[in-house]
PDB file of C-alpha atoms in Angstrom:
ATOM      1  CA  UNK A   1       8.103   3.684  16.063  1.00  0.00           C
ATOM      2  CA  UNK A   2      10.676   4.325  13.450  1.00  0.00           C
ATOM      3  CA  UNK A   3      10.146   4.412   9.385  1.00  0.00           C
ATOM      4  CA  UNK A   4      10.953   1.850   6.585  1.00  0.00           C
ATOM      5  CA  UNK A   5      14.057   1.528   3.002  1.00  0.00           C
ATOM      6  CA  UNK A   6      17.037  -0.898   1.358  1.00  0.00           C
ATOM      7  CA  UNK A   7      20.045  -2.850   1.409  1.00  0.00           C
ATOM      8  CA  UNK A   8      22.844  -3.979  -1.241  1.00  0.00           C
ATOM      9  CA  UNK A   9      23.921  -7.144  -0.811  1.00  0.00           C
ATOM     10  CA  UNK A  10      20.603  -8.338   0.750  1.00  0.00           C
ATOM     11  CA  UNK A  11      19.033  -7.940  -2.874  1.00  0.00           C
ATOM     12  CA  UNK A  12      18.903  -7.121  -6.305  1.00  0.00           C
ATOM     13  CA  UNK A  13      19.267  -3.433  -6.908  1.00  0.00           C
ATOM     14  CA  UNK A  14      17.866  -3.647 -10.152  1.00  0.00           C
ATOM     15  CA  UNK A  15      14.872  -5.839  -9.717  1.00  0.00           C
ATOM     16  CA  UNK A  16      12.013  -3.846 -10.557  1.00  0.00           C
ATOM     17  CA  UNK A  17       8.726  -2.571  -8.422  1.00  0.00           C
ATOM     18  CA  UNK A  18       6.299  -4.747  -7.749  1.00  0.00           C
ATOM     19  CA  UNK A  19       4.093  -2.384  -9.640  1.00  0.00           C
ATOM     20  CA  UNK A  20       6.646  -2.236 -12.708  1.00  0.00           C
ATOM     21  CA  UNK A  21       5.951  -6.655 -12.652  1.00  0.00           C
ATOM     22  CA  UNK A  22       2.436  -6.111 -12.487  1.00  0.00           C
ATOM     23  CA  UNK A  23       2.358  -4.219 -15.565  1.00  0.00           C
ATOM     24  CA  UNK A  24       4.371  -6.565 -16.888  1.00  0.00           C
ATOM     25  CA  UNK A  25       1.867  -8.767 -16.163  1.00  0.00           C
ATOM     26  CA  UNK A  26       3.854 -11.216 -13.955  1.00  0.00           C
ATOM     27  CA  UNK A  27       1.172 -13.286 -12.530  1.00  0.00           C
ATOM     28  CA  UNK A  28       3.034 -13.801  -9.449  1.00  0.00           C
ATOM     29  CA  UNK A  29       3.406  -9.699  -9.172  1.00  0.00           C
ATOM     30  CA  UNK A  30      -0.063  -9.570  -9.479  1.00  0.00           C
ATOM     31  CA  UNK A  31      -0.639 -12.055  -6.375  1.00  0.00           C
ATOM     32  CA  UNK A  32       1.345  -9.945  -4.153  1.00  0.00           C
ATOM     33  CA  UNK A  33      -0.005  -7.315  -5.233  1.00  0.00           C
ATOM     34  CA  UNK A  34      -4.088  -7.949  -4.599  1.00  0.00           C
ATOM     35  CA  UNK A  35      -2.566  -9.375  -1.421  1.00  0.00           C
ATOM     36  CA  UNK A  36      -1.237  -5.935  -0.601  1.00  0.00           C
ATOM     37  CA  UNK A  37      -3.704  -3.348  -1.954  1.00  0.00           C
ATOM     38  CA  UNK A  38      -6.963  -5.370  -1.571  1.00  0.00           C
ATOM     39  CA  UNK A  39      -7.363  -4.494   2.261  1.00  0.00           C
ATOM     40  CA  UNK A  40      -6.922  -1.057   1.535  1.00  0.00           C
ATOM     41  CA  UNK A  41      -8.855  -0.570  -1.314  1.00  0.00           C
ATOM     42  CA  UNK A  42     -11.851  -2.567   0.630  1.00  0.00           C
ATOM     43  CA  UNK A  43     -11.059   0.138   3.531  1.00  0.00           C
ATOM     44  CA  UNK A  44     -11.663   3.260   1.101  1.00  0.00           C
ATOM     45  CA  UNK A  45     -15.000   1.633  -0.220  1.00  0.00           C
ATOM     46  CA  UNK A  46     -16.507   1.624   3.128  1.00  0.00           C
ATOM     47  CA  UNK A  47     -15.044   4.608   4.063  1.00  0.00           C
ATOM     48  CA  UNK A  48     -17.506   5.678   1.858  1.00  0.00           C
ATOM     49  CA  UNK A  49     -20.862   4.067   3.681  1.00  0.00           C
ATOM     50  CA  UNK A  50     -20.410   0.636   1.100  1.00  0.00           C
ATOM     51  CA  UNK A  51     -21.790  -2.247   2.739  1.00  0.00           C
ATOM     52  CA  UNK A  52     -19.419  -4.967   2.820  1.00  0.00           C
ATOM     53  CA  UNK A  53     -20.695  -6.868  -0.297  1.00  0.00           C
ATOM     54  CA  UNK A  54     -20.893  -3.986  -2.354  1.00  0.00           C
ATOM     55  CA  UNK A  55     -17.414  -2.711  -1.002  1.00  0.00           C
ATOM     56  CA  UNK A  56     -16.122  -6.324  -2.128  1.00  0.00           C
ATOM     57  CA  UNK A  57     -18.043  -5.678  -5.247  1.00  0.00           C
ATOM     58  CA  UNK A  58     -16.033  -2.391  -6.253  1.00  0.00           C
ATOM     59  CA  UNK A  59     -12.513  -3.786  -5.093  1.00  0.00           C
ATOM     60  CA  UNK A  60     -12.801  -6.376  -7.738  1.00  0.00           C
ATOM     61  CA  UNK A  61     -14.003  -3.491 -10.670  1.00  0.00           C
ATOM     62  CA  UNK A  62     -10.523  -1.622  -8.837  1.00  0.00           C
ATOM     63  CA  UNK A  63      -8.673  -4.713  -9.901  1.00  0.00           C
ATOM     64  CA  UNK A  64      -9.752  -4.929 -13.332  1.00  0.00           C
ATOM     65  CA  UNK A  65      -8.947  -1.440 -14.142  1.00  0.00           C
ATOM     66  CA  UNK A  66      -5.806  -1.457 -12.484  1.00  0.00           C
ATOM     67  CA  UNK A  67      -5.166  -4.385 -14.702  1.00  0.00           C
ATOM     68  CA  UNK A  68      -5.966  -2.777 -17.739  1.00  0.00           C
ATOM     69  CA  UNK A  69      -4.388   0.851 -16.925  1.00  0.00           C
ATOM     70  CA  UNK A  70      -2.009   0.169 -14.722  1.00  0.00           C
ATOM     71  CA  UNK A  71       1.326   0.206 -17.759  1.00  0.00           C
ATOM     72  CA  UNK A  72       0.171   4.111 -18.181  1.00  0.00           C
ATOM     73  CA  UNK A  73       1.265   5.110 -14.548  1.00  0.00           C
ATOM     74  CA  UNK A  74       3.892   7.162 -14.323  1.00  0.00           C
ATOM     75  CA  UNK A  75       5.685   7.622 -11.520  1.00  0.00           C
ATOM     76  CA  UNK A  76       6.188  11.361 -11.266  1.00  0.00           C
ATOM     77  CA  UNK A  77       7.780  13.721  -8.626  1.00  0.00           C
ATOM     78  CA  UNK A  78       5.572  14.240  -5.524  1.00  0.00           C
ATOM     79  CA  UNK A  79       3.151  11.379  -6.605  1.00  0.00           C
ATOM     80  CA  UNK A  80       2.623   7.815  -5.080  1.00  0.00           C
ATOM     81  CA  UNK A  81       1.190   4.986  -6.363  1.00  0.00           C
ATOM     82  CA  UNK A  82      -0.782   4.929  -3.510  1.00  0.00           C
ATOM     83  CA  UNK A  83      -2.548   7.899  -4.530  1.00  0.00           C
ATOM     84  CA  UNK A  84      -3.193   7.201  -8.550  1.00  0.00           C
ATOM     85  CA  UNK A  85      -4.662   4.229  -6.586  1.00  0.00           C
ATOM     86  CA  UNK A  86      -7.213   5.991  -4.572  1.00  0.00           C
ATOM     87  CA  UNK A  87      -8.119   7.986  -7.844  1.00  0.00           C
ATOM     88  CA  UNK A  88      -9.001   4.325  -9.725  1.00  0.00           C
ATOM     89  CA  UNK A  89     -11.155   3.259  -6.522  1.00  0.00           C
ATOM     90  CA  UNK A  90     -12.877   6.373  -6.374  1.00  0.00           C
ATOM     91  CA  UNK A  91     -14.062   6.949  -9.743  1.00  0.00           C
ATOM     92  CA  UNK A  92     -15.543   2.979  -9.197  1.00  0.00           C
ATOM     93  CA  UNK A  93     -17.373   3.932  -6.558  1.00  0.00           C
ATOM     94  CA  UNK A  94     -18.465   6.644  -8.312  1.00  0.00           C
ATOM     95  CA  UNK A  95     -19.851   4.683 -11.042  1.00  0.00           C
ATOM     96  CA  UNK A  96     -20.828   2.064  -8.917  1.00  0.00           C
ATOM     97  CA  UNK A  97     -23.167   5.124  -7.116  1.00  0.00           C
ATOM     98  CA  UNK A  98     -24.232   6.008 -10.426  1.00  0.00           C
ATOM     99  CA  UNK A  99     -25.776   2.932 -11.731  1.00  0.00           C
ATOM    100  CA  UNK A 100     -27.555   2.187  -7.901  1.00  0.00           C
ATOM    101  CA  UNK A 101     -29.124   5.837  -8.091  1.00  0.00           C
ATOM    102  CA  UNK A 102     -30.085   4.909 -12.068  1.00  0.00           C
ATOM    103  CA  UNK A 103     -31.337   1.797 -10.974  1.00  0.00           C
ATOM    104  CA  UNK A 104     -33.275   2.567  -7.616  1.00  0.00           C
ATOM    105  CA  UNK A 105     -31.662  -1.040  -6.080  1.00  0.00           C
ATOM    106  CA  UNK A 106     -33.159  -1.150  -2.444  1.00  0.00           C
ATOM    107  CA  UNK A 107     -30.507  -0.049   0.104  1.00  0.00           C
ATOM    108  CA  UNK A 108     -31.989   2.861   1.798  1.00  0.00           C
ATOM    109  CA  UNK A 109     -33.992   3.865  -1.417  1.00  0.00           C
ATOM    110  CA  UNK A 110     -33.062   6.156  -4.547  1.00  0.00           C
ATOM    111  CA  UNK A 111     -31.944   8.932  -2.367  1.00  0.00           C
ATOM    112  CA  UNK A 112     -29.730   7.720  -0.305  1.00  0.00           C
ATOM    113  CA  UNK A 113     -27.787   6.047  -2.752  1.00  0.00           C
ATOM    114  CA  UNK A 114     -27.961   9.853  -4.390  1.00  0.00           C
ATOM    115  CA  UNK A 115     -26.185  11.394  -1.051  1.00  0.00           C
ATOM    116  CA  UNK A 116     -23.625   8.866  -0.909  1.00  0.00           C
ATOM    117  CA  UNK A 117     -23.031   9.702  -5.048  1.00  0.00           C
ATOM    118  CA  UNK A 118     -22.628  13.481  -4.167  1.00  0.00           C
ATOM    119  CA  UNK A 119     -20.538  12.530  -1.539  1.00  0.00           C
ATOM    120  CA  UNK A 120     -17.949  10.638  -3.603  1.00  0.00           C
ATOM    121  CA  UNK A 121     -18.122  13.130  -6.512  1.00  0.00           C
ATOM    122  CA  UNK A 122     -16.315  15.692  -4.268  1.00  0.00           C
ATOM    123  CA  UNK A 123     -14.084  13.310  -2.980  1.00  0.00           C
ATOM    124  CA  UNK A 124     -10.435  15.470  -1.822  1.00  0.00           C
ATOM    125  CA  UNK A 125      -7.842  14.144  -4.674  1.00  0.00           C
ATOM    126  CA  UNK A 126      -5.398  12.825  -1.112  1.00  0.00           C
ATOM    127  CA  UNK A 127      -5.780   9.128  -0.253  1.00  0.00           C
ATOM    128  CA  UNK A 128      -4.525  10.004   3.779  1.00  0.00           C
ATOM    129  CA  UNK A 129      -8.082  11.858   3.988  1.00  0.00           C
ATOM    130  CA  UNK A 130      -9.558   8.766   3.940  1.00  0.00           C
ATOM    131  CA  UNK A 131      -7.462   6.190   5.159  1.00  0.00           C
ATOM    132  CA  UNK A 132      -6.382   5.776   9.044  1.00  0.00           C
ATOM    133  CA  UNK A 133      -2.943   5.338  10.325  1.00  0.00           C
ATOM    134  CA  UNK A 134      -4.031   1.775  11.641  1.00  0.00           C
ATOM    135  CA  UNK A 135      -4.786   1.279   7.784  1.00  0.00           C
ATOM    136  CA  UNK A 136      -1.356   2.925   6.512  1.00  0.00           C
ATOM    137  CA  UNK A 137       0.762   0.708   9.053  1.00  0.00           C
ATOM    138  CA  UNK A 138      -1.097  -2.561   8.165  1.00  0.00           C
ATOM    139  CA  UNK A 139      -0.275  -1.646   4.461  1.00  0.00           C
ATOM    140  CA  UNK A 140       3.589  -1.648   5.546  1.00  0.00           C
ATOM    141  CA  UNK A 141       3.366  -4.193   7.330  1.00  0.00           C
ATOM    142  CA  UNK A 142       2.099  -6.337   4.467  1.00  0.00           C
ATOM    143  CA  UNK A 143       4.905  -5.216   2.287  1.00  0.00           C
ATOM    144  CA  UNK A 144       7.363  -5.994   4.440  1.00  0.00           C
ATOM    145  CA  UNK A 145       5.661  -9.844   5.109  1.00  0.00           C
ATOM    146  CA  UNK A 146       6.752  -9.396   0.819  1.00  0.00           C
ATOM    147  CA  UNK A 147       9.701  -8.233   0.885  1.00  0.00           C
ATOM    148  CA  UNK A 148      11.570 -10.260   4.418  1.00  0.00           C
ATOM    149  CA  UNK A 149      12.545 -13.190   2.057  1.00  0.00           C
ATOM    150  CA  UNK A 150      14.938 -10.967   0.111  1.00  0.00           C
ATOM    151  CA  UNK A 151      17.172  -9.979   3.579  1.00  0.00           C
ATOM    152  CA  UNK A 152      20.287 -12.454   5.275  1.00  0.00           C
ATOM    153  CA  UNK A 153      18.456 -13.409   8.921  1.00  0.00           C
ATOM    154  CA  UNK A 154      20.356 -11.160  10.482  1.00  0.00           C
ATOM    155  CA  UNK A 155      20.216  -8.095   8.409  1.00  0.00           C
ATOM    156  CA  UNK A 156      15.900  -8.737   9.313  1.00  0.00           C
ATOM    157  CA  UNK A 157      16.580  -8.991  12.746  1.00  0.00           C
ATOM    158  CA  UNK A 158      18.530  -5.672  13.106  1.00  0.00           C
ATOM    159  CA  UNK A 159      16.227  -4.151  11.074  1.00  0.00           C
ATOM    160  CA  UNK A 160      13.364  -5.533  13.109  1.00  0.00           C
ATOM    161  CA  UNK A 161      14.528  -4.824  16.652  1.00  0.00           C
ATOM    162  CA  UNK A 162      15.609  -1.417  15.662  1.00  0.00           C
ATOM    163  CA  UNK A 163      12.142  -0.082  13.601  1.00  0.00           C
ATOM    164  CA  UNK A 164       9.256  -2.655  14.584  1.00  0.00           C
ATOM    165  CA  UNK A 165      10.101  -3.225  18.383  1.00  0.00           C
ATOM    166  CA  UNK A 166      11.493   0.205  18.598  1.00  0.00           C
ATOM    167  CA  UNK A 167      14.595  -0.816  20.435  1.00  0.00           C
ATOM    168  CA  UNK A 168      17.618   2.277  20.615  1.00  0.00           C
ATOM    169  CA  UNK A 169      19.953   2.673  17.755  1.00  0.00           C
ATOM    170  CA  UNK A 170      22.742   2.295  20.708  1.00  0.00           C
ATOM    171  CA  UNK A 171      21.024  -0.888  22.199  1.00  0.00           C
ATOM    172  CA  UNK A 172      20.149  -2.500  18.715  1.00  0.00           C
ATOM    173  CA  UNK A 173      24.381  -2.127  17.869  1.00  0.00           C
ATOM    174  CA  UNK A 174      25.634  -3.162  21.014  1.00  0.00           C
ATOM    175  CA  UNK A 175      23.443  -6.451  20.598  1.00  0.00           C
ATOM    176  CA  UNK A 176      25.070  -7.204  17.703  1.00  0.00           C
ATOM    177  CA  UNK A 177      28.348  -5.972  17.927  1.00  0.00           C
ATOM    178  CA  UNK A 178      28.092  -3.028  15.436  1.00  0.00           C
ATOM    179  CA  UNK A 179      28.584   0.489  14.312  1.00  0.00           C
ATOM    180  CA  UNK A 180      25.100   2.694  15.466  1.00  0.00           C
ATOM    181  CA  UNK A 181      25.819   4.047  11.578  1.00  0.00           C
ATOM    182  CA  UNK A 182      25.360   0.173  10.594  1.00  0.00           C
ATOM    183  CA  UNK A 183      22.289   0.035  11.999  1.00  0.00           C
ATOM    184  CA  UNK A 184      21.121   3.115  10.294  1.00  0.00           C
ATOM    185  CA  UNK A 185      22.168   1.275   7.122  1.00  0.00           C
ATOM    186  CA  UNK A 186      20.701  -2.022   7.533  1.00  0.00           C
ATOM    187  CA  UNK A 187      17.253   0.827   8.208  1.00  0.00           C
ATOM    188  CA  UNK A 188      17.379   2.808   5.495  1.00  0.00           C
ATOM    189  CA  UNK A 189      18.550  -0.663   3.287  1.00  0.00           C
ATOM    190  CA  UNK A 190      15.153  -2.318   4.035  1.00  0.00           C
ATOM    191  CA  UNK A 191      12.912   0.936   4.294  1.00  0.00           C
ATOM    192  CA  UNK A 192      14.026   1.552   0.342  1.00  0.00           C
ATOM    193  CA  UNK A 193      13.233  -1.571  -0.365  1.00  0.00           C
ATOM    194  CA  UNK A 194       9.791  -1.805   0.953  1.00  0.00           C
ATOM    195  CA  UNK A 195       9.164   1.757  -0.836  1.00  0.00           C
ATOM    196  CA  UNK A 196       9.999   0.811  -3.805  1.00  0.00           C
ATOM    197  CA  UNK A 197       8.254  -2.412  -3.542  1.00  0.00           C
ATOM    198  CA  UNK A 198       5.155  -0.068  -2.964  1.00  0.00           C
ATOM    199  CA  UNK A 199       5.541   2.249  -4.998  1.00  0.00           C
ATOM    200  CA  UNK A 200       5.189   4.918  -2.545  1.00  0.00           C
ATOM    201  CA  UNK A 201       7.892   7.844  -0.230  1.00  0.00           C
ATOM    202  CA  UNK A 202       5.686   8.177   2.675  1.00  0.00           C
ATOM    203  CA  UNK A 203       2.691   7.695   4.894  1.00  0.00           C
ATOM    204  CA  UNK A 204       3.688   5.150   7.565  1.00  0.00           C
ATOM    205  CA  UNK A 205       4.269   6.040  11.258  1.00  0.00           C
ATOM    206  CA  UNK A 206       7.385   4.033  10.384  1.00  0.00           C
ATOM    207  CA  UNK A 207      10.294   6.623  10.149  1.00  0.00           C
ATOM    208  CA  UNK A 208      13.978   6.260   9.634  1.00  0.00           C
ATOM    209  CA  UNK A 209      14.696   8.687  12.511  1.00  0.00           C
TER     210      UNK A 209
END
């Protein structure tokens, strides 16, 4: 399946990142936003042997830090959002370990809650180590259910036929009676825009080849 990016005249070209709103505290950012991350986020905390209240438990301490740290991200070469993400979810689940192994809280007793503590403390620094590719393309996916409003109908449905159903570059221009190079565009267009949307250069299945 191909990758995703973003178009001119389909959108604003200076309307800023989702994540950019959120710090911005744009309520209506920060609706997409739990709407995008939260699945993820509850996939890394039981990744890491949460139940599914406790996992639930942690994702909302993710969201309140993110809340209060998220204006002090920077956005530098090589990094994703994605993964300054992963580093705000771990250390909760680290501290979240912490205070069960303080408190003994039944669960498999005082030791196991100590195992699953060591585990997270060594924790690799890369998100992909613990995240799936079912995961990654479900987190696309989501941001482009955010981001189809801002596309013509037809610029979508190019865009769609060519990258979700996986239809030939040829095949997708023929069908509507363009250039193969405009259907790279219209690609590469909506792929930018979902990137930047997410903050992110990588990690879908979704490829602009």
């Amino acid at each position: 399946m191909p990758a995703l990016t973003t178009g001119s005249s389909d959108f604003s070209a200076t309307s800023p990142s989702l994540i950019r709103r959120v710090a911005d505290r744009d309520p209506e950012a920060w609706r997409r936003f739990t709407r995008l991350y939260g699945p993820l986020v509850f996939h890394w905390c039981q990744q890491q042997g949460l139940a599914e209240h406790d996992a639930a438990d942690v994702m909302q301490e993710v969201f309140v830090s993110v809340a209060r740290s998220v204006a002090s991200y920077e956005d530098r070469s090589g990094s994703t959002f994605r993964g300054w993400l992963w580093t705000v979810t771990r250390n909760q689940i680290i501290s979240f370990l912490r205070k069960r192994t303080r408190q003994g809280i039944p669960g498999g007793g005082t030791a196991n809650w100590q195992q699953l503590l060591n585990v997270a403390e060594s924790l690799s620094d890369d998100p992909d180590q613990f995240t799936s590719q079912f995961e990654l393309d479900a987190l696309y996916r989501r941001g482009l259910d955010l981001v189809r409003q801002e596309f013509r109908p037809r610029t979508w449905e190019i865009f769609w036929r060519n990258v979700v159903e996986d239809q030939p570059t040829d095949s997708v221009a023929a069908e509507f009676g363009i250039s193969a190079n405009s259907v790279r565009q219209t690609r590469s267009r909506v792929l930018r825009r979902i990137r930047q949307e997410l903050g992110d250069r990588s990690g879908s299945s979704l490829s602009e080849s």
